[in-house]
């Protein structure tokens, strides 16, 4: 496994629609393993392939007790609403307020190409939406109804978290 570099907002890879995965081969498995390692190293909840410069529909989400590998994911069903703070590994130090559904059911393929369905609530539901948006070239700042100011961030996280 290897750590991959996480691209930031200005990189064009973050603003392009990704192509479906068609080959469920060793190359894909390496990509998934690398994405999981990179996600853990960065302490994130989710990571999408375009964030490391791969324009394919691949996402990993840390669901607490396991990492979900979502290939060619589609949101099947949503319900409820949550309103909260969202961030992105590609925009370090920035946070915004985003409304998302509270429960999200996703259909995706696993690393061997088998379709499965998974339902997530709260943070996981938010991650499903956020990561699926990445696959269409959309960053959460486009759906945030407000970004948090430096003052608000200072209040939440203390003054010297960047030192
Ligand atoms: Zn993100």
mmCIF file of C-alpha atoms and ligand atoms in Angstrom:
data_model
loop_
_atom_site.group_PDB
_atom_site.id
_atom_site.type_symbol
_atom_site.label_atom_id
_atom_site.label_comp_id
_atom_site.label_asym_id
_atom_site.label_seq_id
_atom_site.Cartn_x
_atom_site.Cartn_y
_atom_site.Cartn_z
ATOM 1 C CA UNK A 1 0.000 0.000 0.000
ATOM 2 C CA UNK A 2 1.086 3.548 -0.546
ATOM 3 C CA UNK A 3 -0.048 6.959 0.523
ATOM 4 C CA UNK A 4 -1.347 9.140 -2.282
ATOM 5 C CA UNK A 5 -1.213 12.901 -2.408
ATOM 6 C CA UNK A 6 -4.559 14.557 -1.748
ATOM 7 C CA UNK A 7 -5.213 17.276 -4.311
ATOM 8 C CA UNK A 8 -6.620 20.596 -3.231
ATOM 9 C CA UNK A 9 -9.529 22.643 -4.522
ATOM 10 C CA UNK A 10 -7.590 24.399 -7.292
ATOM 11 C CA UNK A 11 -6.695 21.149 -9.050
ATOM 12 C CA UNK A 12 -8.827 20.577 -12.155
ATOM 13 C CA UNK A 13 -9.299 16.879 -11.252
ATOM 14 C CA UNK A 14 -11.739 17.975 -8.540
ATOM 15 C CA UNK A 15 -14.040 19.632 -11.032
ATOM 16 C CA UNK A 16 -14.489 16.880 -13.624
ATOM 17 C CA UNK A 17 -17.087 14.156 -13.987
ATOM 18 C CA UNK A 18 -15.521 10.731 -13.349
ATOM 19 C CA UNK A 19 -15.906 7.684 -15.591
ATOM 20 C CA UNK A 20 -17.374 4.378 -14.369
ATOM 21 C CA UNK A 21 -15.052 1.545 -13.360
ATOM 22 C CA UNK A 22 -15.230 -1.373 -15.792
ATOM 23 C CA UNK A 23 -12.209 -3.475 -14.784
ATOM 24 C CA UNK A 24 -12.253 -5.040 -11.318
ATOM 25 C CA UNK A 25 -8.610 -6.016 -11.403
ATOM 26 C CA UNK A 26 -5.440 -5.799 -9.309
ATOM 27 C CA UNK A 27 -4.983 -2.179 -10.326
ATOM 28 C CA UNK A 28 -8.364 -1.295 -8.804
ATOM 29 C CA UNK A 29 -7.533 -3.247 -5.633
ATOM 30 C CA UNK A 30 -4.273 -1.316 -5.243
ATOM 31 C CA UNK A 31 -6.156 1.945 -5.750
ATOM 32 C CA UNK A 32 -8.679 0.976 -3.045
ATOM 33 C CA UNK A 33 -5.955 -0.076 -0.595
ATOM 34 C CA UNK A 34 -4.062 3.158 -1.207
ATOM 35 C CA UNK A 35 -7.218 5.241 -0.802
ATOM 36 C CA UNK A 36 -7.990 3.584 2.548
ATOM 37 C CA UNK A 37 -4.450 4.157 3.800
ATOM 38 C CA UNK A 38 -4.572 7.782 2.631
ATOM 39 C CA UNK A 39 -7.982 8.280 4.290
ATOM 40 C CA UNK A 40 -6.728 6.962 7.643
ATOM 41 C CA UNK A 41 -3.514 8.965 7.483
ATOM 42 C CA UNK A 42 -5.558 12.119 6.850
ATOM 43 C CA UNK A 43 -8.083 11.233 9.580
ATOM 44 C CA UNK A 44 -10.953 11.657 7.175
ATOM 45 C CA UNK A 45 -14.422 10.127 6.929
ATOM 46 C CA UNK A 46 -14.418 9.665 3.178
ATOM 47 C CA UNK A 47 -12.226 9.955 0.120
ATOM 48 C CA UNK A 48 -13.104 9.946 -3.576
ATOM 49 C CA UNK A 49 -10.699 8.904 -6.338
ATOM 50 C CA UNK A 50 -10.640 12.333 -8.058
ATOM 51 C CA UNK A 51 -9.163 13.726 -4.823
ATOM 52 C CA UNK A 52 -6.016 11.769 -5.619
ATOM 53 C CA UNK A 53 -6.205 12.548 -9.337
ATOM 54 C CA UNK A 54 -7.947 9.374 -10.552
ATOM 55 C CA UNK A 55 -11.041 10.244 -12.576
ATOM 56 C CA UNK A 56 -12.935 7.036 -11.829
ATOM 57 C CA UNK A 57 -16.117 6.421 -9.800
ATOM 58 C CA UNK A 58 -14.461 5.022 -6.662
ATOM 59 C CA UNK A 59 -15.111 6.065 -3.050
ATOM 60 C CA UNK A 60 -14.018 4.842 0.382
ATOM 61 C CA UNK A 61 -15.968 5.749 3.524
ATOM 62 C CA UNK A 62 -14.884 4.975 7.067
ATOM 63 C CA UNK A 63 -18.047 3.663 8.700
ATOM 64 C CA UNK A 64 -16.408 3.273 12.121
ATOM 65 C CA UNK A 65 -16.027 -0.481 12.376
ATOM 66 C CA UNK A 66 -15.181 -0.972 8.693
ATOM 67 C CA UNK A 67 -14.206 0.775 5.497
ATOM 68 C CA UNK A 68 -16.863 0.703 2.819
ATOM 69 C CA UNK A 69 -15.540 0.454 -0.712
ATOM 70 C CA UNK A 70 -18.072 1.945 -3.102
ATOM 71 C CA UNK A 71 -17.460 1.491 -6.799
ATOM 72 C CA UNK A 72 -19.838 3.107 -9.292
ATOM 73 C CA UNK A 73 -22.108 4.189 -6.402
ATOM 74 C CA UNK A 74 -25.641 5.442 -6.999
ATOM 75 C CA UNK A 75 -27.898 7.015 -4.408
ATOM 76 C CA UNK A 76 -31.115 4.984 -4.448
ATOM 77 C CA UNK A 77 -33.154 6.582 -1.710
ATOM 78 C CA UNK A 78 -32.937 9.365 0.850
ATOM 79 C CA UNK A 79 -35.055 10.450 3.798
ATOM 80 C CA UNK A 80 -35.118 13.114 6.487
ATOM 81 C CA UNK A 81 -32.798 16.057 6.736
ATOM 82 C CA UNK A 82 -29.695 17.015 8.695
ATOM 83 C CA UNK A 83 -28.159 20.441 8.907
ATOM 84 C CA UNK A 84 -24.547 20.612 9.981
ATOM 85 C CA UNK A 85 -20.891 21.345 9.497
ATOM 86 C CA UNK A 86 -19.067 19.784 6.601
ATOM 87 C CA UNK A 87 -15.417 19.809 5.608
ATOM 88 C CA UNK A 88 -13.298 18.216 2.896
ATOM 89 C CA UNK A 89 -9.769 16.804 2.844
ATOM 90 C CA UNK A 90 -9.224 18.856 -0.321
ATOM 91 C CA UNK A 91 -10.039 22.118 1.496
ATOM 92 C CA UNK A 92 -8.030 21.880 4.708
ATOM 93 C CA UNK A 93 -9.044 24.291 7.455
ATOM 94 C CA UNK A 94 -12.351 25.254 5.837
ATOM 95 C CA UNK A 95 -15.834 24.303 6.944
ATOM 96 C CA UNK A 96 -19.319 25.110 5.750
ATOM 97 C CA UNK A 97 -22.929 24.463 6.698
ATOM 98 C CA UNK A 98 -24.653 21.971 4.431
ATOM 99 C CA UNK A 99 -28.128 20.442 4.546
ATOM 100 C CA UNK A 100 -28.136 16.762 3.622
ATOM 101 C CA UNK A 101 -30.626 13.907 3.931
ATOM 102 C CA UNK A 102 -30.364 12.117 7.290
ATOM 103 C CA UNK A 103 -30.619 8.616 5.843
ATOM 104 C CA UNK A 104 -29.132 7.619 2.484
ATOM 105 C CA UNK A 105 -29.319 4.261 0.759
ATOM 106 C CA UNK A 106 -26.625 3.572 -1.816
ATOM 107 C CA UNK A 107 -26.150 0.856 -4.424
ATOM 108 C CA UNK A 108 -22.541 0.178 -5.355
ATOM 109 C CA UNK A 109 -20.177 -2.501 -6.581
ATOM 110 C CA UNK A 110 -17.538 -4.061 -4.352
ATOM 111 C CA UNK A 111 -13.920 -4.637 -5.406
ATOM 112 C CA UNK A 112 -14.937 -7.802 -7.264
ATOM 113 C CA UNK A 113 -17.758 -6.145 -9.168
ATOM 114 C CA UNK A 114 -20.611 -7.552 -7.065
ATOM 115 C CA UNK A 115 -23.491 -5.137 -6.525
ATOM 116 C CA UNK A 116 -24.636 -4.504 -2.958
ATOM 117 C CA UNK A 117 -26.764 -2.002 -1.087
ATOM 118 C CA UNK A 118 -25.866 -0.126 2.070
ATOM 119 C CA UNK A 119 -27.744 2.393 4.183
ATOM 120 C CA UNK A 120 -26.073 5.100 6.237
ATOM 121 C CA UNK A 121 -27.344 7.572 8.802
ATOM 122 C CA UNK A 122 -26.117 10.964 9.982
ATOM 123 C CA UNK A 123 -22.339 11.275 9.388
ATOM 124 C CA UNK A 124 -22.245 8.265 7.038
ATOM 125 C CA UNK A 125 -25.241 9.559 5.059
ATOM 126 C CA UNK A 126 -23.493 12.929 4.798
ATOM 127 C CA UNK A 127 -20.301 11.217 3.610
ATOM 128 C CA UNK A 128 -22.200 9.218 0.940
ATOM 129 C CA UNK A 129 -23.641 12.453 -0.488
ATOM 130 C CA UNK A 130 -20.370 14.380 -0.233
ATOM 131 C CA UNK A 131 -18.300 11.648 -1.899
ATOM 132 C CA UNK A 132 -20.853 10.937 -4.665
ATOM 133 C CA UNK A 133 -20.821 14.670 -5.433
ATOM 134 C CA UNK A 134 -17.026 14.459 -5.901
ATOM 135 C CA UNK A 135 -17.564 11.831 -8.631
ATOM 136 C CA UNK A 136 -19.595 14.402 -10.563
ATOM 137 C CA UNK A 137 -16.973 17.102 -10.094
ATOM 138 C CA UNK A 138 -18.912 18.862 -7.375
ATOM 139 C CA UNK A 139 -17.245 20.175 -4.203
ATOM 140 C CA UNK A 140 -19.349 20.836 -1.068
ATOM 141 C CA UNK A 141 -18.699 24.582 -1.208
ATOM 142 C CA UNK A 142 -21.136 24.566 -4.150
ATOM 143 C CA UNK A 143 -23.942 23.193 -1.974
ATOM 144 C CA UNK A 144 -23.064 24.848 1.352
ATOM 145 C CA UNK A 145 -25.569 27.545 2.245
ATOM 146 C CA UNK A 146 -22.890 29.315 4.257
ATOM 147 C CA UNK A 147 -19.146 28.900 4.870
ATOM 148 C CA UNK A 148 -17.902 29.400 8.435
ATOM 149 C CA UNK A 149 -15.828 32.503 9.092
ATOM 150 C CA UNK A 150 -12.346 32.482 10.609
ATOM 151 C CA UNK A 151 -13.807 33.860 13.861
ATOM 152 C CA UNK A 152 -16.319 31.049 14.108
ATOM 153 C CA UNK A 153 -13.632 28.458 13.408
ATOM 154 C CA UNK A 154 -11.390 29.994 16.063
ATOM 155 C CA UNK A 155 -14.203 29.727 18.578
ATOM 156 C CA UNK A 156 -14.759 26.085 17.732
ATOM 157 C CA UNK A 157 -11.230 24.821 17.392
ATOM 158 C CA UNK A 158 -9.025 27.247 19.334
ATOM 159 C CA UNK A 159 -6.580 29.813 18.066
ATOM 160 C CA UNK A 160 -3.429 27.957 17.294
ATOM 161 C CA UNK A 161 -4.436 24.794 15.462
ATOM 162 C CA UNK A 162 -2.349 25.763 12.445
ATOM 163 C CA UNK A 163 0.964 26.068 14.255
HETATM 164 ZN ZN1 LIG B 1 -14.424 16.049 -0.072
#
